[in-house]
């Protein structure tokens, strides 16, 4: 918008003209006039033998028989036709009898009459169940179809006292007895300036016409609900922030027209509340129309101040007040005659508003061009409604849709104003804060300097504290690792040094060979520890490569068992392999993508760990099970021992690097670097699996290695 308004005044005028044209085109595109009925009745006969009306509903249009100042039943009409022949008068429907020339005189809007038309159906429609959609007919009527009374709205009579006006839309159903359908309607009006059938009556199938009617009702409910919700929302905004009156006028305008949309078209209010007073319904509708021009003028004054002159504000208040007073005091028969005047006043308000909007757009006020565009759309729909209710237009009620478009655009405009106001308040607050900071700096320069230095020192202190904590944590980890390494290396190195000195001093020459063997074993142990530490570091940094290939877990475990069976049994332990039900399943159900050498190393670390903490005569058991979790099949390898067990509170830490748990009853001096389980975890995780341990701390422990299978069905 700002980009558009950066051009000169001539360019602005071109954009305004384009907006007007686009608004007109969009209005008539959205609110297109219905197609003129192709089939029209002539002299009371409507020939529909060439159309399948049950599938293609039609609006009844053309000449109907007209019996003025007579309330005739179908029997009365048949008797008259048999007695006098066809000497009826004809009137075009839909239209009011207001202005109809009868015996050289024009009729006024009040009175009563009977209408009749005969419809000739096609062969397809003779056996179909049909429906009639009856619009609002001013102001009371009875309808007979083939001599059967199907609808009655209000009370029909021959004078004002005997007539009870009522407005309602109806949907009636009937079954044609033959190829002719006779419609007879009695209409009486003594309360409105216009009387008669002023809107289209639709004829169609009983399954098609109700669907169309329900769609119209749904569309009106959507428009009405949108207007009501938007109106109430903006009134609540005004209650919370009374300084901005734009939300008051906009919310009031939207809410009133949301209420009006309940009173026109499909008469939603009457459908929800059939007993709602007819006179009050008309007064509310006309009061909303009379006050709409003033409300929208005050709203535009709030949005674009100083663009509405004082004399126009005074004139619009007087005109609006006078019209509203007439509507409140006078009966409907009088104030309904003022509809053209009300329409002219409302249209003049909107034209004056658009002139002011054009001036605002020329002066590059933000939002004026959009306001002008949607005002054109609303103006077209409002003018059409006034023409429609004066029988100068055949397009139905369009103002609710046009006003909904107008309302949505204004809601966006108000939201933009709120956002801009909030931004301005934030900017002003920042500017005030900056000014206050400058004054504070001028008056208390020293204090500000001290505060800045204090804040800087505090920030530096926080940074140093954070760095110190990190260094302390790193140093503690380094010391802990160094302590583990020092502890594990000091004892064997000290022993080795003592044995070397004993050999050199020839303390016991006969034991030199035993000393040398001990030195050799400790050297191998230290070397293995260094290799494990280096290997774990490479695992954690991702520097170890894996050669993955599909391997049957059962074959892998059998090979592993055969390779290490003697090692375990030489340690005085029983060694068992239990593959249970897994061996009975199809072999391809336990195929895992693995690096067999690395996984063998991880599994041996678990077996070696079990051997360390299991006394002679104990048991080390390897088992295999297959389980499915979240549609993924896992091969679960377990290593169980009958050793001292692991305290339950240490199970979550045993896989940490250099962690050694304190096992109650375990023999002192059990060798180990504390790296085996950490290496095992890294290898298993590299295979997409996980490792965990279970123990009650008394009767041994079980380690589980879960590996995802890659084959789920047989080949």
XYZ file of C-alpha atoms in Angstrom:
715
model
C 0.000 0.000 0.000
C 2.752 2.438 0.873
C 4.465 1.565 -2.374
C 1.328 2.455 -4.329
C 0.879 5.756 -2.536
C 4.419 6.923 -3.247
C 3.465 8.113 -6.725
C 2.084 11.510 -7.670
C -1.481 12.689 -7.403
C -2.267 11.823 -11.033
C -1.148 8.256 -10.472
C -3.238 8.124 -7.302
C -6.322 9.219 -9.235
C -5.667 6.508 -11.813
C -5.480 3.932 -9.044
C -8.717 5.264 -7.567
C -10.459 4.974 -10.914
C -9.112 1.438 -11.289
C -10.368 0.616 -7.802
C -13.856 1.833 -8.682
C -13.900 -0.251 -11.860
C -12.561 -3.331 -10.090
C -15.121 -2.870 -7.328
C -17.988 -2.681 -9.784
C -16.782 -5.692 -11.758
C -16.159 -7.720 -8.603
C -19.562 -6.784 -7.208
C -21.454 -7.901 -10.268
C -19.275 -11.003 -10.597
C -20.071 -12.071 -7.040
C -23.663 -10.891 -7.156
C -24.645 -11.915 -10.664
C -28.237 -11.452 -11.681
C -30.132 -14.683 -11.989
C -30.931 -15.891 -15.449
C -34.260 -14.686 -16.734
C -36.719 -17.549 -16.714
C -36.879 -19.126 -20.148
C -40.421 -20.328 -19.547
C -43.075 -17.706 -18.825
C -46.753 -18.128 -18.286
C -49.119 -16.492 -20.734
C -52.698 -15.665 -19.759
C -52.405 -17.862 -16.678
C -50.959 -20.924 -18.467
C -47.328 -22.009 -17.879
C -46.177 -24.643 -20.352
C -43.415 -26.792 -18.834
C -43.897 -29.842 -21.045
C -40.436 -29.337 -22.553
C -38.504 -29.196 -19.293
C -37.829 -31.740 -16.559
C -38.669 -29.438 -13.657
C -38.103 -32.081 -10.960
C -34.402 -32.092 -11.875
C -34.089 -28.454 -12.991
C -36.085 -26.154 -10.683
C -37.600 -23.047 -12.286
C -38.725 -19.654 -11.035
C -42.349 -19.015 -11.916
C -42.591 -15.937 -14.075
C -45.206 -14.425 -16.344
C -48.927 -13.673 -16.401
C -51.219 -14.952 -13.661
C -54.985 -14.552 -13.455
C -55.758 -11.604 -11.165
C -58.988 -11.168 -9.179
C -58.852 -7.813 -7.428
C -60.739 -7.263 -4.175
C -61.862 -10.883 -4.225
C -60.838 -13.788 -2.034
C -61.743 -16.805 -4.156
C -61.192 -20.453 -3.407
C -60.349 -22.927 -6.207
C -64.011 -24.033 -6.229
C -65.173 -20.434 -6.608
C -62.850 -19.926 -9.566
C -63.972 -23.136 -11.248
C -67.610 -22.157 -10.808
C -66.956 -18.720 -12.281
C -65.096 -20.158 -15.266
C -67.934 -22.601 -15.912
C -70.497 -19.784 -15.644
C -68.830 -16.774 -17.287
C -65.979 -18.284 -19.264
C -62.417 -17.016 -19.225
C -62.652 -13.227 -18.880
C -59.892 -12.888 -16.295
C -57.450 -10.027 -15.932
C -53.731 -10.789 -15.967
C -50.892 -9.461 -13.850
C -47.159 -10.088 -14.265
C -45.587 -12.076 -11.458
C -43.383 -11.315 -9.565
C -44.542 -7.737 -9.001
C -46.701 -5.723 -6.659
C -50.204 -4.660 -7.589
C -49.115 -1.155 -6.610
C -49.513 0.924 -9.800
C -51.486 -1.778 -11.650
C -54.055 -0.143 -13.930
C -57.554 -1.484 -13.397
C -60.539 0.131 -15.159
C -58.459 3.177 -15.954
C -57.225 3.692 -12.378
C -53.953 2.747 -10.682
C -54.210 0.544 -7.625
C -52.524 1.489 -4.351
C -50.511 -0.936 -2.259
C -53.251 -1.940 0.174
C -56.051 -4.342 -0.559
C -56.616 -8.012 -1.251
C -56.704 -10.210 -4.342
C -56.612 -13.767 -5.651
C -53.972 -15.086 -8.074
C -54.204 -18.198 -10.231
C -51.915 -20.003 -12.653
C -52.107 -23.402 -14.323
C -48.868 -25.323 -14.926
C -48.650 -28.007 -17.603
C -46.069 -30.633 -16.679
C -43.943 -32.923 -18.813
C -44.395 -36.679 -18.796
C -41.340 -37.115 -16.560
C -42.763 -34.821 -13.859
C -46.286 -36.233 -13.693
C -45.248 -39.044 -11.362
C -42.606 -37.085 -9.441
C -43.145 -35.510 -6.028
C -42.665 -31.760 -6.461
C -41.992 -28.845 -4.151
C -42.748 -25.120 -4.102
C -40.466 -22.630 -2.394
C -42.559 -19.644 -1.284
C -40.703 -16.396 -0.533
C -41.939 -13.630 1.754
C -45.250 -12.403 0.331
C -46.689 -9.111 1.576
C -48.263 -9.586 3.962
C -50.582 -12.590 4.461
C -51.587 -15.346 2.063
C -53.168 -18.754 1.477
C -52.005 -21.214 -1.173
C -53.987 -24.045 -2.779
C -52.360 -26.619 -5.043
C -54.869 -28.630 -7.073
C -57.601 -27.583 -4.675
C -55.670 -28.585 -1.537
C -54.698 -25.899 0.994
C -50.941 -26.368 1.503
C -49.706 -23.104 3.026
C -51.131 -20.273 5.114
C -49.024 -17.415 6.465
C -50.742 -14.838 8.630
C -54.496 -14.364 8.419
C -56.088 -13.242 5.156
C -59.053 -10.862 5.346
C -60.897 -8.081 3.533
C -59.986 -5.209 5.868
C -57.158 -4.165 8.139
C -58.816 -5.490 11.291
C -59.320 -8.988 9.910
C -55.792 -9.282 8.455
C -52.873 -10.488 10.584
C -49.589 -9.755 8.782
C -46.699 -12.208 8.991
C -43.502 -12.823 7.049
C -42.066 -16.298 6.509
C -40.527 -18.432 3.790
C -42.174 -21.776 3.133
C -41.315 -25.031 1.423
C -44.381 -27.127 0.521
C -44.566 -30.518 -1.201
C -47.251 -32.078 -3.362
C -47.855 -34.982 -5.719
C -49.329 -34.015 -9.128
C -52.518 -35.920 -9.915
C -52.121 -35.473 -13.676
C -50.254 -33.300 -16.151
C -51.813 -30.048 -14.869
C -51.128 -28.237 -11.602
C -53.365 -25.360 -10.510
C -51.974 -22.792 -8.090
C -54.466 -20.469 -6.382
C -53.199 -17.866 -3.900
C -55.145 -15.359 -1.799
C -53.053 -12.339 -0.754
C -54.056 -9.482 1.575
C -52.028 -6.405 2.539
C -53.121 -3.451 4.691
C -49.851 -2.771 6.543
C -47.201 -2.191 3.843
C -46.960 0.196 0.931
C -46.685 -2.716 -1.502
C -48.831 -5.820 -1.685
C -48.808 -8.932 -3.818
C -46.328 -11.553 -4.955
C -43.153 -9.458 -5.278
C -40.600 -12.280 -5.332
C -40.078 -15.407 -7.378
C -41.882 -18.620 -6.448
C -39.675 -21.616 -7.287
C -40.948 -24.981 -8.540
C -38.766 -28.103 -8.490
C -38.309 -31.671 -7.345
C -38.806 -32.566 -3.697
C -35.190 -33.718 -3.454
C -33.494 -30.886 -5.382
C -35.310 -27.759 -4.223
C -34.823 -28.398 -0.462
C -31.090 -28.791 -1.045
C -30.921 -25.402 -2.771
C -32.964 -23.853 0.010
C -30.733 -25.326 2.703
C -27.636 -24.059 0.889
C -29.101 -20.543 0.828
C -29.911 -20.799 4.525
C -26.387 -22.055 5.284
C -24.851 -19.168 3.317
C -26.988 -16.636 5.180
C -26.150 -18.240 8.534
C -22.443 -17.974 7.714
C -22.712 -14.316 6.722
C -24.911 -13.464 9.706
C -22.716 -15.279 12.215
C -19.593 -13.629 10.785
C -21.111 -10.149 11.060
C -22.385 -10.755 14.593
C -19.100 -12.201 15.863
C -17.028 -9.418 14.287
C -19.386 -6.793 15.691
C -19.381 -8.149 19.246
C -15.596 -8.571 19.130
C -14.993 -4.925 18.207
C -17.492 -3.681 20.786
C -15.555 -5.619 23.423
C -12.364 -4.002 22.123
C -13.970 -0.592 22.654
C -15.018 -1.557 26.198
C -11.401 -2.458 26.952
C -9.979 0.620 25.207
C -12.495 3.473 25.135
C -10.051 5.966 23.704
C -10.427 4.638 20.162
C -14.023 5.175 19.013
C -13.409 3.579 15.615
C -13.971 0.140 17.139
C -17.255 1.389 18.679
C -18.749 2.611 15.398
C -17.389 -0.295 13.380
C -18.611 -2.877 15.904
C -22.025 -1.170 16.117
C -22.308 -0.985 12.317
C -21.361 -4.645 11.864
C -23.566 -5.874 14.705
C -26.621 -3.959 13.415
C -26.262 -5.326 9.911
C -25.730 -8.805 11.328
C -29.102 -8.375 13.067
C -30.625 -7.037 9.834
C -29.452 -10.103 7.922
C -31.641 -12.126 10.307
C -34.655 -10.128 9.111
C -34.213 -10.368 5.329
C -33.629 -13.103 2.779
C -34.524 -16.444 4.342
C -35.847 -14.703 7.501
C -33.652 -16.649 9.897
C -35.169 -14.860 12.897
C -38.693 -15.934 11.927
C -37.539 -19.505 11.431
C -35.960 -19.525 14.888
C -38.777 -17.518 16.517
C -42.000 -17.876 14.496
C -43.996 -15.709 16.926
C -41.689 -12.690 16.592
C -43.905 -9.589 16.086
C -44.197 -8.518 12.459
C -44.294 -4.788 13.256
C -41.199 -4.929 15.461
C -39.352 -6.878 12.771
C -39.982 -4.140 10.191
C -39.153 -1.325 12.624
C -35.789 -2.892 13.513
C -34.904 -3.364 9.841
C -35.797 0.225 8.911
C -34.105 1.721 11.977
C -30.886 -0.080 11.023
C -31.144 1.271 7.462
C -31.809 4.819 8.694
C -28.893 4.865 11.141
C -26.347 3.084 8.947
C -25.323 6.223 7.036
C -24.604 8.188 10.208
C -22.691 5.322 11.846
C -20.455 4.732 8.824
C -19.819 8.494 8.571
C -18.678 8.652 12.193
C -16.527 5.575 11.641
C -14.799 7.131 8.631
C -14.261 10.324 10.648
C -12.399 8.248 13.256
C -10.273 6.522 10.601
C -9.574 9.619 8.479
C -10.170 12.665 10.703
C -10.922 16.123 9.287
C -12.349 14.740 6.033
C -16.015 15.142 7.029
C -17.223 18.724 7.168
C -19.137 20.054 10.128
C -22.232 20.930 8.089
C -22.374 17.380 6.728
C -22.110 15.908 10.231
C -24.890 18.209 11.402
C -27.053 17.427 8.377
C -26.606 13.682 8.705
C -27.560 13.801 12.392
C -30.729 15.733 11.634
C -31.714 13.490 8.699
C -30.945 10.281 10.604
C -32.781 11.462 13.711
C -35.853 12.544 11.723
C -36.069 9.261 9.785
C -35.600 7.151 12.925
C -38.304 9.185 14.711
C -40.750 8.604 11.865
C -40.004 4.862 11.883
C -40.512 4.615 15.647
C -43.724 6.648 15.772
C -45.484 5.940 12.459
C -47.060 2.635 11.368
C -45.386 0.467 8.733
C -47.815 1.623 6.044
C -46.362 5.133 6.332
C -42.660 4.618 6.950
C -42.323 1.907 4.279
C -43.219 4.634 1.769
C -40.044 6.405 2.868
C -37.808 3.582 1.594
C -36.657 5.529 -1.522
C -35.820 8.522 0.690
C -33.909 6.308 3.117
C -32.055 4.771 0.186
C -31.118 8.186 -1.202
C -29.850 9.317 2.234
C -27.740 6.177 2.697
C -26.333 6.364 -0.838
C -25.482 10.065 -0.389
C -23.644 9.177 2.818
C -21.587 6.548 1.017
C -20.878 8.779 -1.991
C -19.732 11.571 0.296
C -17.624 9.028 2.163
C -15.969 7.839 -1.058
C -15.222 11.431 -2.089
C -13.451 11.879 1.238
C -11.635 8.587 0.713
C -10.484 9.748 -2.712
C -9.080 12.912 -1.150
C -7.391 10.834 1.547
C -5.863 8.568 -1.095
C -4.589 11.596 -3.049
C -2.940 12.799 0.152
C -1.344 9.375 0.526
C -3.093 8.273 3.685
C -2.461 4.614 4.319
C -5.461 2.345 3.818
C -7.598 4.897 1.944
C -7.373 3.090 -1.384
C -8.464 -0.246 0.090
C -11.246 1.504 2.018
C -12.435 3.062 -1.240
C -12.432 -0.265 -3.082
C -14.529 -2.134 -0.518
C -16.828 0.888 -0.157
C -17.596 0.620 -3.872
C -18.479 -3.057 -3.399
C -20.738 -2.235 -0.435
C -22.325 0.682 -2.305
C -23.217 -1.499 -5.284
C -24.846 -4.128 -3.056
C -26.760 -1.552 -1.000
C -28.053 0.237 -4.108
C -29.126 -3.107 -5.532
C -31.082 -3.907 -2.352
C -32.955 -0.602 -2.472
C -33.754 -1.196 -6.135
C -34.821 -4.754 -5.316
C -37.207 -3.736 -2.551
C -38.674 -1.106 -4.870
C -39.098 -3.763 -7.619
C -36.570 -2.105 -9.915
C -34.045 -4.973 -9.707
C -34.440 -8.748 -9.853
C -31.224 -9.507 -7.964
C -32.008 -10.722 -4.446
C -30.680 -9.477 -1.100
C -27.023 -8.722 -1.743
C -26.137 -6.210 0.954
C -25.259 -8.877 3.615
C -22.580 -10.335 1.337
C -21.288 -6.918 0.266
C -21.229 -5.735 3.860
C -19.376 -8.897 4.889
C -16.658 -8.076 2.331
C -16.660 -4.482 3.588
C -16.506 -5.666 7.198
C -13.596 -8.050 6.624
C -11.628 -5.318 4.849
C -12.347 -2.860 7.666
C -11.358 -5.455 10.228
C -8.012 -5.806 8.462
C -7.689 -2.022 8.369
C -8.449 -1.720 12.089
C -5.985 -4.493 12.860
C -3.383 -2.578 10.872
C -4.205 0.567 12.863
C -3.913 -1.313 16.135
C -0.579 -2.743 15.056
C 0.631 0.655 13.928
C -0.576 2.248 17.164
C 1.192 -0.402 19.209
C 4.352 0.098 17.145
C 4.118 3.862 17.633
C 3.661 3.403 21.357
C 6.687 1.151 21.471
C 8.663 3.665 19.417
C 7.586 6.550 21.648
C 8.415 4.478 24.710
C 11.855 3.782 23.285
C 12.363 7.448 22.469
C 11.287 8.472 25.960
C 13.557 5.857 27.417
C 16.444 7.126 25.306
C 15.738 10.701 26.395
C 15.542 9.637 30.001
C 18.795 7.755 29.670
C 20.461 10.823 28.205
C 19.160 13.032 31.034
C 20.276 10.476 33.569
C 23.670 10.367 31.895
C 23.939 14.156 32.007
C 22.868 14.442 35.667
C 24.512 11.351 37.069
C 27.386 10.623 34.726
C 29.581 9.199 37.433
C 26.885 6.878 38.779
C 26.103 5.657 35.287
C 29.787 5.030 34.663
C 30.021 3.059 37.895
C 26.949 1.062 36.954
C 28.333 0.329 33.500
C 31.675 -0.728 34.962
C 29.876 -2.826 37.590
C 27.743 -4.464 34.947
C 30.813 -5.090 32.809
C 32.669 -6.568 35.774
C 29.615 -8.637 36.688
C 29.350 -9.894 33.123
C 33.070 -10.646 33.056
C 32.770 -12.338 36.428
C 29.896 -14.470 35.144
C 31.941 -15.396 32.075
C 34.934 -16.236 34.217
C 32.733 -18.235 36.565
C 31.305 -20.194 33.652
C 34.768 -20.793 32.216
C 36.073 -21.777 35.627
C 33.239 -24.257 36.140
C 33.954 -25.779 32.741
C 37.683 -25.985 33.468
C 36.989 -27.410 36.919
C 34.695 -30.039 35.454
C 37.267 -30.857 32.778
C 40.058 -30.939 35.339
C 38.063 -33.223 37.631
C 37.449 -35.580 34.729
C 41.121 -35.451 33.795
C 42.208 -36.081 37.401
C 39.746 -38.920 37.730
C 41.003 -40.529 34.534
C 44.597 -39.927 35.576
C 43.878 -41.430 38.991
C 42.394 -44.530 37.383
C 45.353 -44.895 35.054
C 47.869 -44.120 37.822
C 46.224 -46.606 40.165
C 46.170 -49.328 37.541
C 49.734 -48.682 36.403
C 51.440 -47.906 39.733
C 50.950 -51.292 41.373
C 52.177 -53.453 38.486
C 55.038 -51.030 37.738
C 56.119 -51.000 41.387
C 55.986 -54.789 41.519
C 57.876 -55.045 38.239
C 60.548 -52.642 39.535
C 60.935 -54.715 42.690
C 61.299 -57.945 40.724
C 63.807 -56.341 38.335
C 65.925 -55.220 41.313
C 65.629 -58.703 42.819
C 66.928 -60.223 39.599
C 69.730 -57.678 39.386
C 70.729 -58.225 43.030
C 70.397 -62.009 42.600
C 68.386 -62.242 45.754
C 66.899 -65.592 44.816
C 68.406 -66.719 41.523
C 66.284 -69.852 41.536
C 63.144 -67.695 41.207
C 64.410 -65.443 38.400
C 62.330 -67.272 35.814
C 59.198 -66.774 37.918
C 60.050 -63.066 38.352
C 60.539 -62.613 34.631
C 57.183 -64.316 33.927
C 55.445 -61.942 36.350
C 57.162 -58.929 34.717
C 56.073 -60.204 31.290
C 52.415 -60.716 32.408
C 52.181 -57.235 33.926
C 53.746 -55.686 30.828
C 51.110 -57.418 28.699
C 48.360 -56.210 31.091
C 49.591 -52.590 30.987
C 49.874 -52.735 27.216
C 46.332 -54.127 26.953
C 45.030 -51.336 29.194
C 46.662 -48.681 27.015
C 45.250 -50.335 23.885
C 41.732 -50.422 25.394
C 41.916 -46.773 26.376
C 43.100 -45.813 22.887
C 40.457 -48.031 21.248
C 37.665 -46.501 23.371
C 38.808 -42.993 22.446
C 38.678 -43.949 18.766
C 35.197 -45.412 19.264
C 33.881 -42.268 20.942
C 35.282 -40.001 18.226
C 33.965 -42.167 15.359
C 37.412 -43.108 14.058
C 36.722 -46.859 14.016
C 35.429 -48.302 10.751
C 32.985 -51.216 10.620
C 32.599 -53.875 7.941
C 28.892 -54.558 8.143
C 27.364 -57.640 6.556
C 24.281 -59.821 7.150
C 25.026 -62.522 9.715
C 22.775 -65.188 11.265
C 22.871 -64.539 14.990
C 22.504 -68.251 15.798
C 25.573 -69.154 13.711
C 27.475 -66.229 15.216
C 26.706 -67.343 18.803
C 27.577 -70.947 18.114
C 30.938 -69.902 16.662
C 31.588 -67.598 19.615
C 30.664 -70.304 22.094
C 32.944 -72.868 20.484
C 35.834 -70.374 20.389
C 35.686 -69.383 24.085
C 34.268 -72.514 25.686
C 37.668 -73.849 26.777
C 38.719 -70.425 28.092
C 35.730 -70.221 30.359
C 35.865 -73.816 31.481
C 39.622 -73.494 32.243
C 38.628 -70.750 34.673
C 36.598 -73.347 36.574
C 33.201 -72.152 35.339
C 30.370 -73.855 33.525
C 29.683 -72.306 30.106
C 26.261 -72.749 28.452
C 24.660 -71.671 25.165
C 20.850 -71.498 25.183
C 19.149 -70.328 21.970
C 15.731 -71.568 23.155
C 12.803 -71.023 20.763
C 14.931 -68.961 18.391
C 16.425 -72.139 16.896
C 12.972 -73.444 16.048
C 12.092 -70.284 14.124
C 13.034 -69.695 10.516
C 16.712 -68.765 10.311
C 16.158 -65.539 8.431
C 14.164 -64.120 11.325
C 17.386 -63.469 13.265
C 19.687 -62.009 10.627
C 21.538 -58.896 11.802
C 23.697 -56.408 9.886
C 26.930 -56.564 11.881
C 30.704 -56.417 11.961
C 31.232 -59.904 13.423
C 34.746 -59.181 14.681
C 33.736 -56.006 16.560
C 30.598 -57.559 17.977
C 32.604 -60.606 19.099
C 34.905 -58.207 20.953
C 31.925 -56.571 22.703
C 30.427 -59.924 23.630
C 33.772 -61.207 24.955
C 34.024 -58.130 27.178
C 30.707 -59.136 28.754
C 31.820 -62.769 29.159
C 35.188 -61.668 30.549
C 33.412 -59.370 32.991
C 31.197 -62.284 34.108
C 34.261 -64.506 34.606
C 35.958 -61.919 36.830
C 33.094 -61.702 39.292
C 32.004 -65.361 39.347
C 33.661 -67.807 41.737
C 34.920 -71.209 40.607
C 32.116 -73.662 40.103
C 29.791 -70.884 38.975
C 27.918 -70.536 35.697
C 28.173 -68.258 32.657
C 25.189 -68.589 30.320
C 24.660 -67.089 26.855
C 21.072 -67.041 25.560
C 19.250 -65.758 22.471
C 15.672 -64.541 22.181
C 13.711 -62.767 19.450
C 11.265 -59.992 20.266
C 9.301 -57.376 18.311
C 8.998 -53.744 19.413
C 7.143 -51.123 17.367
C 7.027 -53.375 14.282
C 10.809 -53.953 14.477
C 12.204 -57.410 15.250
C 15.177 -57.545 17.619
C 17.674 -60.307 18.366
C 18.352 -60.156 22.123
C 21.605 -61.736 23.319
C 21.917 -62.159 27.088
C 25.037 -62.967 29.149
C 24.160 -64.244 32.620
C 26.484 -65.098 35.483
C 26.024 -66.480 38.987
C 28.533 -64.125 40.542
C 28.276 -61.455 43.216
C 25.830 -59.243 41.343
C 25.725 -55.483 40.893
C 24.071 -53.081 43.340
C 20.860 -51.814 41.671
C 21.744 -48.177 42.356
C 24.923 -48.547 40.241
C 23.358 -50.170 37.156
C 23.027 -46.819 35.357
C 26.770 -46.051 35.724
C 28.542 -49.300 34.974
C 28.848 -48.504 31.263
C 30.666 -45.216 31.946
C 34.347 -44.987 31.156
C 36.631 -46.122 34.044
C 33.684 -46.757 36.336
C 34.115 -49.633 38.767
C 31.233 -50.640 40.934
C 31.642 -51.732 44.532
C 30.254 -55.258 44.684
C 29.500 -56.538 48.196
C 31.345 -59.760 48.859
C 33.543 -59.426 45.769
C 37.149 -60.489 46.130
C 39.623 -57.696 46.519
C 42.232 -57.201 43.895
C 40.134 -58.185 40.908
C 41.954 -56.773 37.950
C 40.237 -54.600 35.370
C 40.558 -51.221 33.653
C 36.884 -50.261 33.828
C 36.879 -49.805 30.054
C 35.413 -53.099 28.871
C 31.746 -52.228 29.393
C 32.215 -48.757 27.904
C 33.777 -50.337 24.787
C 30.915 -52.834 24.634
C 28.319 -50.055 24.711
C 30.026 -48.051 21.944
C 30.231 -51.094 19.644
C 26.593 -52.112 20.222
C 25.327 -48.570 19.653
C 27.296 -48.415 16.404
C 25.205 -51.418 15.288
C 21.961 -49.554 16.028
C 21.332 -51.562 19.174
C 21.468 -51.041 22.895
C 22.917 -52.759 25.948
C 21.574 -52.841 29.496
C 22.064 -54.767 32.720
C 19.827 -56.265 35.391
C 20.810 -57.414 38.868
C 19.388 -57.580 42.353
C 22.889 -57.170 43.823
C 22.904 -60.691 45.316
C 22.434 -63.506 42.811
C 24.479 -62.541 39.794
C 23.710 -60.231 36.901
C 22.355 -60.370 33.337
C 23.550 -58.192 30.445
C 21.202 -57.801 27.423
C 22.393 -56.816 23.944
C 19.488 -55.913 21.584
C 20.279 -55.825 17.852
C 17.732 -54.961 15.099
C 17.051 -57.724 12.581
C 17.025 -56.948 8.866
C 14.823 -59.828 7.609
C 11.121 -59.944 8.546
C 9.690 -62.560 6.210
C 10.855 -65.765 4.591
C 12.405 -65.928 1.191
